[in-house]
Amino acid sequence: MSTTREVTVPDVGDFKNIPVIEILVKPGDIVKVDDPLMTLESDKATMEVPAPFAGTVKELMVAIGAKVSEGTLIAIVEEIDEATPVVTVEKVIAEPPLLSPATSQVLSAPAPVPTPAPPPEIHLPAHASPSLRRFARELGVDIDRVIGTGPKGRIQREDVLVHVKQHMRHDTEAGGGGGLDLLPWPQIDFAKFGDVERMPLSRLRKISGPNLARNWVMIPHVTNFDEADVTDLETFRLKVNKENADAGIKVTMLAFLIKAAVSTLKAFPEFNSSLEGEELVLKRYYHMGFAADTPNGLVVPVIRDADKKGVLEIASEMAALARGARDGKLKATDMQGGCFSISSLGGIGGTGFTPIVNAPEVAILGAAKAEMKPLWNGSEFRPRLVLPLSLSWDHRVVDGAAAGRFLHHLVGLLGDFRRILL
Ligand code: COA
């Protein structure tokens, strides 16, 4: 015989409205007397609510975050009749159900036989004190994964530390994989919520997606922001374009940015490097990548030896590479060997963004749309053309101070391009 009974919060002293921070069982779980059902945590103490009797959890009446006091109904449990042997955790582990020779014969016979009912799902509550659970939680450790070495498998502080050390060692030894231990991607039937259309990813996206994902998770990114007063540079750019209109050459802000970035890389060589193990490979060449938007996705063509080319040459080479990118005619070599990348969304708009470093490079410059803004010159506000810049960098190689100086130097060059000659 079994009876359904209510489980309420027992006497918890003077505490009231204590938040439930952990639920340790779910409907269907079999619990023994004193197995922990849930954990409550007040400002001063963490406590577990134990099962007052053995049985099967039928229903949970509270969720994580609920506030409970003595007498609050927290679960409905079907009490197991004392005459029914309770399958204990130890018993299941030590004595897996054995089939008698006769039963084995029946099960292996070709004729259909009644399928034996699956064994009830056994909940394996971690035996650990509330304070230890709290300790594990603070370290981000799932206590149910810790192997207890105390009496009756009770988890001790050392067990949690051993668990953490093992994971850290595993992550280090895993090397390139990073050991992220991520949750699986959510599987959702979107059609349940409305009309959908499925479109295969382009070949380009299939290639660039995993590269971007790797760079995003493996590089500790930081992004600095600054603004450059490009009023005079824009006047010069328009003049140059007018002078070269007949030759069909059009210089955009990006060509000047590439030239200024080369000069800044020379001043800050660690930004023109790649990290290889415990060494930095400093490059003595300046091949500059620029992100180009194409109907199939993003590509990063490279302008080789940009330090040896003038702005006009860079502009016309960039136009040819961007055209090739849009027409899908770039060769693999057109996108190889880059030292540093620039991503310009200035022709599209926006006030700023955080570009992802293009590994194995160590930094990338983002440019948003230049806008007229009132700038204070010390005595009055003057309308100036201001270009928003962002610099994302790999914190394993560069520090914030260096990144700040890099951007400051670049801003200075763009504010007065003659400085490039210095
Ligand atoms: N602020 C204001 N205007 C800007 C600007 C800026 N920062 N950058 C460009 N412009 C202007 C240009 O001067 C041009 O105007 P004009 O025709 O009046 O002279 C217009 O915007 C269009 O420029 P665009 O054709 O985009 O040239 P570009 O040299 O600036 O950029 C590419 C060339 C290939 C980089 C660009 O076409 C592109 O693909 N950009 C997208 C890059 C991208 O997707 N990055 C995101 C990666 S996550």
Short mmCIF file of C-alpha atoms and ligand atoms in Angstrom, two decimals:
data_model
loop_
_atom_site.label_atom_id
_atom_site.label_comp_id
_atom_site.label_asym_id
_atom_site.label_seq_id
_atom_site.Cartn_x
_atom_site.Cartn_y
_atom_site.Cartn_z
CA MET A 1 0.00 0.00 0.00
CA SER A 2 1.19 3.51 -0.67
CA THR A 3 -0.13 6.83 0.59
CA THR A 4 0.34 10.26 -0.91
CA ARG A 5 1.66 12.71 1.66
CA GLU A 6 2.60 16.35 1.76
CA VAL A 7 6.12 17.49 2.62
CA THR A 8 6.40 20.87 4.29
CA VAL A 9 9.33 22.98 5.44
CA PRO A 10 10.27 21.80 8.95
CA ASP A 11 11.15 24.00 11.91
CA VAL A 12 13.90 26.32 10.66
CA GLY A 13 14.22 28.46 13.75
CA ASP A 14 13.46 32.15 13.38
CA PHE A 15 14.02 32.23 9.63
CA LYS A 16 11.14 33.31 7.39
CA ASN A 17 10.76 33.78 3.62
CA ILE A 18 13.96 31.93 2.86
CA PRO A 19 14.77 31.62 -0.87
CA VAL A 20 14.95 28.14 -2.41
CA ILE A 21 18.31 28.13 -4.21
CA GLU A 22 18.58 24.50 -5.32
CA ILE A 23 16.09 21.71 -5.99
CA LEU A 24 17.74 18.35 -5.67
CA VAL A 25 14.94 16.03 -6.81
CA LYS A 26 12.42 15.84 -9.61
CA PRO A 27 9.04 14.09 -9.99
CA GLY A 28 9.59 10.34 -10.29
CA ASP A 29 12.71 10.28 -8.11
CA ILE A 30 12.78 7.78 -5.26
CA VAL A 31 14.05 9.17 -1.99
CA LYS A 32 14.98 7.65 1.32
CA VAL A 33 14.39 9.18 4.71
CA ASP A 34 16.69 12.18 5.17
CA ASP A 35 17.71 12.43 1.51
CA PRO A 36 18.03 16.18 0.74
CA LEU A 37 15.07 17.51 -1.29
CA MET A 38 16.04 21.14 -1.67
CA THR A 39 18.44 23.78 -0.34
CA LEU A 40 17.34 27.04 1.25
CA GLU A 41 19.72 29.91 1.72
CA SER A 42 19.20 32.96 3.91
CA ASP A 43 21.68 35.79 4.43
CA LYS A 44 23.09 33.90 7.39
CA ALA A 45 22.81 30.18 6.67
CA THR A 46 22.31 27.50 4.05
CA MET A 47 20.12 24.56 4.99
CA GLU A 48 18.70 21.50 3.33
CA VAL A 49 15.16 20.21 3.61
CA PRO A 50 15.44 16.44 4.08
CA ALA A 51 12.81 13.88 3.06
CA PRO A 52 10.80 13.11 6.23
CA PHE A 53 9.90 9.64 4.88
CA ALA A 54 10.86 7.34 2.00
CA GLY A 55 8.84 7.45 -1.19
CA THR A 56 8.47 8.60 -4.77
CA VAL A 57 8.39 12.33 -5.50
CA LYS A 58 5.06 13.01 -7.21
CA GLU A 59 5.03 16.76 -7.51
CA LEU A 60 7.20 19.74 -6.59
CA MET A 61 5.18 22.65 -5.22
CA VAL A 62 7.91 25.33 -5.34
CA ALA A 63 10.52 26.41 -7.83
CA ILE A 64 14.01 27.87 -7.45
CA GLY A 65 13.67 31.44 -6.18
CA ALA A 66 10.45 30.77 -4.21
CA LYS A 67 10.49 32.06 -0.64
CA VAL A 68 9.44 29.58 2.00
CA SER A 69 8.94 29.47 5.77
CA GLU A 70 8.17 26.75 8.27
CA GLY A 71 5.05 24.89 7.12
CA THR A 72 5.25 25.87 3.43
CA LEU A 73 4.14 22.95 1.24
CA ILE A 74 7.11 22.06 -0.96
CA ALA A 75 6.38 18.60 -2.42
CA ILE A 76 3.92 15.74 -2.67
CA VAL A 77 5.55 12.37 -2.08
CA GLU A 78 3.97 8.95 -2.41
CA GLU A 79 5.14 7.20 0.69
CA ILE A 80 6.48 3.73 0.07
CA ASP A 81 4.83 1.08 2.21
CA GLU A 82 7.19 -0.14 4.88
CA ALA A 83 6.66 -3.69 3.62
CA THR A 84 7.94 -2.71 0.15
CA PRO A 85 11.71 -2.95 0.08
CA VAL A 86 13.14 0.43 -0.83
CA VAL A 87 15.79 0.18 -3.52
CA THR A 88 18.67 2.04 -2.04
CA VAL A 89 21.43 3.62 -4.03
CA GLU A 90 24.03 1.32 -2.49
CA LYS A 91 21.94 -1.71 -3.39
CA VAL A 92 21.52 -0.74 -7.02
CA ILE A 93 25.22 -0.12 -7.41
CA ALA A 94 26.30 -3.27 -5.59
CA GLU A 95 23.66 -5.63 -6.88
CA PRO A 96 22.50 -5.05 -10.44
CA PRO A 97 19.33 -7.05 -11.08
CA LEU A 98 20.36 -10.54 -12.19
CA LEU A 99 18.31 -12.63 -14.54
CA SER A 100 17.67 -16.19 -13.52
CA PRO A 101 18.65 -18.77 -16.19
CA ALA A 102 14.96 -19.35 -16.88
CA THR A 103 14.23 -15.66 -17.40
CA SER A 104 17.27 -15.29 -19.66
CA GLN A 105 15.97 -18.06 -21.86
CA VAL A 106 12.57 -16.44 -22.15
CA LEU A 107 14.08 -13.05 -23.01
CA SER A 108 16.28 -14.52 -25.73
CA ALA A 109 13.48 -16.58 -27.28
CA PRO A 110 12.26 -15.30 -30.66
CA ALA A 111 8.58 -15.26 -29.59
CA PRO A 112 7.31 -11.92 -28.27
CA VAL A 113 7.37 -11.82 -24.53
CA PRO A 114 6.04 -9.15 -22.16
CA THR A 115 8.69 -6.46 -21.85
CA PRO A 116 9.79 -6.14 -18.24
CA ALA A 117 8.99 -2.74 -16.79
CA PRO A 118 12.07 -0.49 -16.83
CA PRO A 119 13.62 -0.10 -13.40
CA PRO A 120 12.53 3.11 -11.66
CA GLU A 121 14.87 6.04 -12.24
CA ILE A 122 17.06 6.27 -9.19
CA HIS A 123 18.03 9.71 -8.01
CA LEU A 124 21.59 9.82 -6.75
CA PRO A 125 21.60 12.69 -4.32
CA ALA A 126 25.05 13.97 -3.55
CA HIS A 127 25.76 13.51 0.14
CA ALA A 128 27.18 16.83 1.15
CA SER A 129 26.58 19.33 3.90
CA PRO A 130 24.90 22.64 3.03
CA SER A 131 28.10 24.55 3.69
CA LEU A 132 29.99 22.27 1.32
CA ARG A 133 27.29 22.71 -1.31
CA ARG A 134 27.69 26.43 -0.92
CA PHE A 135 31.48 26.11 -1.28
CA ALA A 136 31.02 24.05 -4.48
CA ARG A 137 28.52 26.55 -5.85
CA GLU A 138 30.94 29.42 -5.25
CA LEU A 139 33.54 27.55 -7.30
CA GLY A 140 30.99 26.85 -10.03
CA VAL A 141 31.19 23.09 -9.36
CA ASP A 142 28.17 20.86 -9.97
CA ILE A 143 28.18 18.92 -6.70
CA ASP A 144 26.44 15.94 -8.33
CA ARG A 145 29.60 15.34 -10.39
CA VAL A 146 31.93 15.20 -7.41
CA ILE A 147 32.98 11.77 -6.17
CA GLY A 148 32.66 11.59 -2.40
CA THR A 149 35.34 9.70 -0.46
CA GLY A 150 33.90 10.16 3.02
CA PRO A 151 31.83 7.62 4.97
CA LYS A 152 28.96 6.28 2.80
CA GLY A 153 30.27 8.31 -0.13
CA ARG A 154 29.82 11.63 1.65
CA ILE A 155 31.48 14.50 -0.21
CA GLN A 156 34.19 16.35 1.66
CA ARG A 157 35.94 19.64 0.99
CA GLU A 158 39.00 17.80 -0.39
CA ASP A 159 36.78 15.96 -2.90
CA VAL A 160 35.59 19.27 -4.34
CA LEU A 161 39.17 20.54 -4.58
CA VAL A 162 40.34 17.32 -6.27
CA HIS A 163 37.44 17.66 -8.75
CA VAL A 164 38.44 21.24 -9.60
CA LYS A 165 42.13 20.30 -9.99
CA GLN A 166 41.27 17.40 -12.29
CA HIS A 167 39.19 19.66 -14.50
CA MET A 168 41.89 22.32 -14.65
CA ARG A 169 44.50 19.70 -15.59
CA HIS A 170 42.17 18.23 -18.19
CA ASP A 171 41.58 21.67 -19.73
CA THR A 172 45.32 22.36 -19.89
CA GLU A 173 46.12 18.97 -21.39
CA ALA A 174 43.25 19.28 -23.87
CA GLY A 175 45.37 22.06 -25.50
CA GLY A 176 43.76 23.39 -28.68
CA GLY A 177 40.24 22.25 -27.75
CA GLY A 178 39.92 24.65 -24.85
CA GLY A 179 37.67 22.22 -22.90
CA LEU A 180 34.67 24.56 -22.91
CA ASP A 181 32.18 21.92 -21.75
CA LEU A 182 29.33 23.91 -23.29
CA LEU A 183 25.67 23.00 -23.23
CA PRO A 184 24.35 21.48 -26.45
CA TRP A 185 22.83 23.95 -28.93
CA PRO A 186 19.06 24.41 -28.26
CA GLN A 187 16.94 22.22 -30.53
CA ILE A 188 13.70 24.05 -31.28
CA ASP A 189 10.92 23.24 -33.71
CA PHE A 190 10.43 26.85 -34.90
CA ALA A 191 7.54 25.81 -37.17
CA LYS A 192 5.52 25.32 -34.00
CA PHE A 193 5.57 29.08 -33.50
CA GLY A 194 4.95 30.31 -37.07
CA ASP A 195 5.92 30.04 -40.75
CA VAL A 196 9.61 29.49 -41.42
CA GLU A 197 11.84 29.05 -44.45
CA ARG A 198 15.10 27.08 -44.47
CA MET A 199 18.07 28.46 -46.39
CA PRO A 200 21.43 26.65 -46.60
CA LEU A 201 24.45 28.65 -45.45
CA SER A 202 26.71 29.86 -48.26
CA ARG A 203 30.09 28.13 -48.63
CA LEU A 204 31.75 31.32 -47.40
CA ARG A 205 29.69 31.42 -44.22
CA LYS A 206 30.38 27.75 -43.59
CA ILE A 207 34.10 28.56 -43.67
CA SER A 208 34.08 31.93 -41.90
CA GLY A 209 31.62 30.94 -39.14
CA PRO A 210 33.85 28.36 -37.40
CA ASN A 211 36.87 30.67 -37.80
CA LEU A 212 35.03 33.56 -36.15
CA ALA A 213 33.70 31.28 -33.40
CA ARG A 214 37.21 29.98 -32.65
CA ASN A 215 38.67 33.49 -32.58
CA TRP A 216 35.87 34.71 -30.33
CA VAL A 217 36.26 31.98 -27.72
CA MET A 218 40.04 31.54 -27.78
CA ILE A 219 41.17 35.16 -27.85
CA PRO A 220 40.60 37.23 -24.70
CA HIS A 221 39.20 40.25 -26.53
CA VAL A 222 39.16 43.80 -25.27
CA THR A 223 37.98 46.74 -27.37
CA ASN A 224 39.11 50.37 -26.97
CA PHE A 225 37.24 53.29 -28.51
CA ASP A 226 38.39 56.69 -29.67
CA GLU A 227 37.41 59.43 -32.11
CA ALA A 228 39.49 61.16 -34.75
CA ASP A 229 38.89 64.68 -36.05
CA VAL A 230 39.11 64.00 -39.80
CA THR A 231 37.79 67.37 -40.99
CA ASP A 232 41.05 68.39 -42.66
CA LEU A 233 41.69 64.90 -43.97
CA GLU A 234 38.23 64.82 -45.57
CA THR A 235 38.90 68.19 -47.26
CA PHE A 236 42.18 66.79 -48.57
CA ARG A 237 40.45 63.54 -49.68
CA LEU A 238 37.82 65.43 -51.68
CA LYS A 239 40.57 67.56 -53.28
CA VAL A 240 42.58 64.47 -54.23
CA ASN A 241 39.50 62.84 -55.71
CA LYS A 242 38.72 65.93 -57.76
CA GLU A 243 42.28 66.02 -59.10
CA ASN A 244 42.19 62.33 -60.00
CA ALA A 245 38.62 62.18 -61.32
CA ASP A 246 39.81 61.82 -64.92
CA ALA A 247 42.07 58.92 -63.99
CA GLY A 248 39.03 57.18 -62.48
CA ILE A 249 40.68 56.87 -59.07
CA LYS A 250 38.49 57.31 -56.01
CA VAL A 251 40.07 57.49 -52.59
CA THR A 252 37.85 56.65 -49.63
CA MET A 253 38.61 57.18 -45.94
CA LEU A 254 39.62 53.53 -45.71
CA ALA A 255 42.70 54.06 -47.91
CA PHE A 256 43.92 56.76 -45.51
CA LEU A 257 43.12 54.52 -42.55
CA ILE A 258 45.27 51.75 -44.01
CA LYS A 259 48.19 54.11 -44.51
CA ALA A 260 47.83 55.58 -41.01
CA ALA A 261 47.51 52.10 -39.49
CA VAL A 262 50.79 51.00 -41.14
CA SER A 263 52.56 53.99 -39.63
CA THR A 264 51.04 53.20 -36.21
CA LEU A 265 52.08 49.53 -36.45
CA LYS A 266 55.64 50.70 -37.04
CA ALA A 267 55.46 52.72 -33.84
CA PHE A 268 53.90 49.81 -31.88
CA PRO A 269 55.46 46.63 -33.31
CA GLU A 270 53.75 44.22 -30.88
CA PHE A 271 50.47 44.93 -32.74
CA ASN A 272 52.12 43.60 -35.90
CA SER A 273 52.74 40.14 -34.46
CA SER A 274 51.32 36.65 -33.95
CA LEU A 275 51.37 34.56 -30.81
CA GLU A 276 53.02 31.15 -31.17
CA GLY A 277 53.14 29.22 -27.92
CA GLU A 278 55.34 31.26 -25.61
CA GLU A 279 56.82 33.38 -28.40
CA LEU A 280 55.69 36.45 -30.28
CA VAL A 281 56.44 36.43 -33.99
CA LEU A 282 57.10 40.08 -34.84
CA LYS A 283 56.61 40.82 -38.54
CA ARG A 284 58.84 43.15 -40.47
CA TYR A 285 56.34 43.36 -43.33
CA TYR A 286 53.02 45.21 -43.50
CA HIS A 287 50.29 43.28 -45.31
CA MET A 288 46.97 44.93 -44.44
CA GLY A 289 43.65 43.08 -44.52
CA PHE A 290 40.32 44.87 -44.95
CA ALA A 291 36.89 43.31 -44.39
CA ALA A 292 34.78 43.34 -47.54
CA ASP A 293 31.07 42.70 -47.52
CA THR A 294 29.86 40.40 -50.32
CA PRO A 295 26.45 38.90 -51.09
CA ASN A 296 27.74 35.57 -49.76
CA GLY A 297 29.37 36.88 -46.60
CA LEU A 298 32.53 38.47 -45.34
CA VAL A 299 36.02 38.13 -46.85
CA VAL A 300 39.28 39.80 -45.87
CA PRO A 301 41.47 40.57 -48.91
CA VAL A 302 45.02 41.67 -48.18
CA ILE A 303 46.97 44.62 -49.57
CA ARG A 304 50.57 43.49 -49.59
CA ASP A 305 53.46 45.72 -48.56
CA ALA A 306 51.16 48.65 -47.82
CA ASP A 307 54.13 50.47 -46.28
CA LYS A 308 55.71 50.71 -49.74
CA LYS A 309 52.56 52.04 -51.45
CA GLY A 310 51.00 55.48 -51.61
CA VAL A 311 47.37 56.23 -50.73
CA LEU A 312 46.33 56.35 -54.41
CA GLU A 313 47.87 52.97 -55.13
CA ILE A 314 46.28 51.50 -51.99
CA ALA A 315 42.90 52.96 -53.02
CA SER A 316 42.95 51.50 -56.52
CA GLU A 317 44.24 48.11 -55.32
CA MET A 318 41.53 48.05 -52.65
CA ALA A 319 38.83 48.86 -55.22
CA ALA A 320 40.04 45.98 -57.45
CA LEU A 321 40.16 43.53 -54.52
CA ALA A 322 36.68 44.61 -53.27
CA ARG A 323 35.30 44.10 -56.79
CA GLY A 324 36.94 40.68 -56.99
CA ALA A 325 35.46 39.81 -53.58
CA ARG A 326 31.93 40.79 -54.63
CA ASP A 327 32.26 38.81 -57.89
CA GLY A 328 33.66 35.79 -56.05
CA LYS A 329 36.87 36.00 -58.08
CA LEU A 330 39.48 36.36 -55.35
CA LYS A 331 42.29 33.84 -55.28
CA ALA A 332 43.27 32.20 -51.97
CA THR A 333 46.57 34.12 -52.10
CA ASP A 334 44.64 37.43 -52.20
CA MET A 335 43.48 36.68 -48.66
CA GLN A 336 46.66 35.29 -47.14
CA GLY A 337 49.54 36.71 -45.14
CA GLY A 338 47.66 39.56 -43.42
CA CYS A 339 49.29 41.26 -40.39
CA PHE A 340 46.47 43.50 -39.22
CA SER A 341 42.86 43.99 -40.36
CA ILE A 342 40.56 46.97 -40.71
CA SER A 343 36.81 46.67 -40.81
CA SER A 344 35.02 49.77 -42.07
CA LEU A 345 31.30 50.18 -41.75
CA GLY A 346 31.62 53.91 -42.44
CA GLY A 347 29.94 53.65 -45.83
CA ILE A 348 26.94 51.98 -44.19
CA GLY A 349 26.49 53.78 -40.85
CA GLY A 350 26.54 53.22 -37.11
CA THR A 351 28.36 54.87 -34.25
CA GLY A 352 30.64 52.01 -33.26
CA PHE A 353 31.11 48.25 -33.04
CA THR A 354 33.50 45.66 -31.59
CA PRO A 355 35.25 43.73 -34.39
CA ILE A 356 36.57 40.18 -33.77
CA VAL A 357 40.34 39.75 -34.03
CA ASN A 358 41.30 37.88 -37.22
CA ALA A 359 43.64 35.16 -35.85
CA PRO A 360 46.57 34.74 -35.94
CA GLU A 361 46.67 38.54 -36.00
CA VAL A 362 46.51 40.21 -32.59
CA ALA A 363 44.41 43.32 -33.26
CA ILE A 364 41.78 44.70 -35.59
CA LEU A 365 40.61 48.26 -36.21
CA GLY A 366 36.93 49.12 -36.69
CA ALA A 367 35.77 52.36 -38.30
CA ALA A 368 32.16 53.59 -38.10
CA LYS A 369 30.55 56.50 -39.93
CA ALA A 370 32.17 59.93 -39.62
CA GLU A 371 29.65 62.59 -38.56
CA MET A 372 29.74 66.35 -38.00
CA LYS A 373 29.91 67.13 -34.27
CA PRO A 374 30.53 70.23 -32.18
CA LEU A 375 34.09 69.95 -30.79
CA TRP A 376 35.49 72.25 -28.09
CA ASN A 377 38.76 73.86 -29.24
CA GLY A 378 39.55 75.51 -25.90
CA SER A 379 37.52 78.65 -26.47
CA GLU A 380 34.49 77.64 -28.55
CA PHE A 381 32.61 74.72 -30.11
CA ARG A 382 33.41 74.23 -33.78
CA PRO A 383 31.67 71.87 -36.22
CA ARG A 384 34.15 69.06 -36.99
CA LEU A 385 33.95 65.77 -38.86
CA VAL A 386 34.51 63.05 -36.27
CA LEU A 387 35.39 59.47 -37.15
CA PRO A 388 34.55 56.83 -34.46
CA LEU A 389 37.22 54.15 -34.14
CA SER A 390 37.39 50.90 -32.19
CA LEU A 391 40.38 48.67 -31.64
CA SER A 392 39.88 45.05 -30.53
CA TRP A 393 43.04 43.32 -29.30
CA ASP A 394 44.29 40.07 -27.87
CA HIS A 395 44.95 40.59 -24.17
CA ARG A 396 47.48 37.74 -24.16
CA VAL A 397 49.73 39.93 -26.30
CA VAL A 398 48.77 43.53 -25.66
CA ASP A 399 47.68 45.50 -22.59
CA GLY A 400 45.12 48.26 -22.28
CA ALA A 401 47.72 51.00 -21.91
CA ALA A 402 49.45 49.99 -25.15
CA ALA A 403 46.11 49.77 -26.94
CA GLY A 404 45.17 53.23 -25.67
CA ARG A 405 48.50 54.64 -26.94
CA PHE A 406 48.09 52.87 -30.28
CA LEU A 407 44.67 54.46 -30.84
CA HIS A 408 45.86 57.84 -29.59
CA HIS A 409 48.76 57.74 -32.07
CA LEU A 410 46.42 56.77 -34.91
CA VAL A 411 43.96 59.52 -33.99
CA GLY A 412 46.82 62.03 -34.08
CA LEU A 413 47.83 60.94 -37.59
CA LEU A 414 44.29 61.15 -38.90
CA GLY A 415 43.89 64.58 -37.31
CA ASP A 416 46.99 65.85 -39.13
CA PHE A 417 48.14 63.48 -41.85
CA ARG A 418 51.45 65.33 -42.27
CA ARG A 419 52.63 63.58 -39.10
CA ILE A 420 53.05 60.42 -41.19
CA LEU A 421 56.17 61.99 -42.64
CA LEU A 422 57.78 62.49 -39.24
N1 COA B 1 32.52 57.76 -42.57
C1 COA B 1 31.74 58.40 -43.44
N2 COA B 1 31.66 58.04 -44.74
C2 COA B 1 32.40 57.02 -45.14
C3 COA B 1 33.25 56.31 -44.28
C4 COA B 1 33.30 56.73 -42.96
N3 COA B 1 34.07 56.11 -42.05
N4 COA B 1 33.83 55.31 -44.97
C5 COA B 1 33.39 55.39 -46.23
N5 COA B 1 32.53 56.42 -46.32
C6 COA B 1 31.84 56.84 -47.51
C7 COA B 1 32.76 56.80 -48.69
O1 COA B 1 33.54 57.98 -48.77
C8 COA B 1 31.79 56.70 -49.81
O2 COA B 1 31.15 57.93 -50.00
P1 COA B 1 31.29 58.75 -51.42
O3 COA B 1 30.78 57.79 -52.44
O4 COA B 1 30.44 59.94 -51.24
O5 COA B 1 32.73 59.06 -51.56
C9 COA B 1 30.73 55.77 -49.24
O6 COA B 1 30.86 55.89 -47.85
C10 COA B 1 30.84 54.33 -49.64
O7 COA B 1 32.15 53.88 -49.36
P2 COA B 1 32.51 52.35 -49.66
O8 COA B 1 32.11 52.00 -51.02
O9 COA B 1 31.98 51.53 -48.57
O10 COA B 1 34.07 52.37 -49.70
P3 COA B 1 35.10 52.06 -48.54
O11 COA B 1 36.44 52.22 -49.14
O12 COA B 1 34.84 52.88 -47.34
O13 COA B 1 34.87 50.53 -48.21
C11 COA B 1 34.71 48.19 -48.52
C12 COA B 1 35.16 49.50 -49.12
C13 COA B 1 35.01 47.06 -49.46
C14 COA B 1 35.47 47.94 -47.23
C15 COA B 1 33.22 48.28 -48.19
O14 COA B 1 32.51 48.35 -49.40
C16 COA B 1 32.70 47.16 -47.36
O15 COA B 1 32.52 46.04 -47.82
N6 COA B 1 32.42 47.47 -46.09
C17 COA B 1 31.85 46.52 -45.16
C18 COA B 1 32.90 45.87 -44.29
C19 COA B 1 32.23 44.98 -43.31
O16 COA B 1 31.27 44.29 -43.58
N7 COA B 1 32.72 45.02 -42.06
C20 COA B 1 32.10 44.35 -40.99
C21 COA B 1 32.87 43.18 -40.62
S1 COA B 1 32.17 42.49 -39.19
#
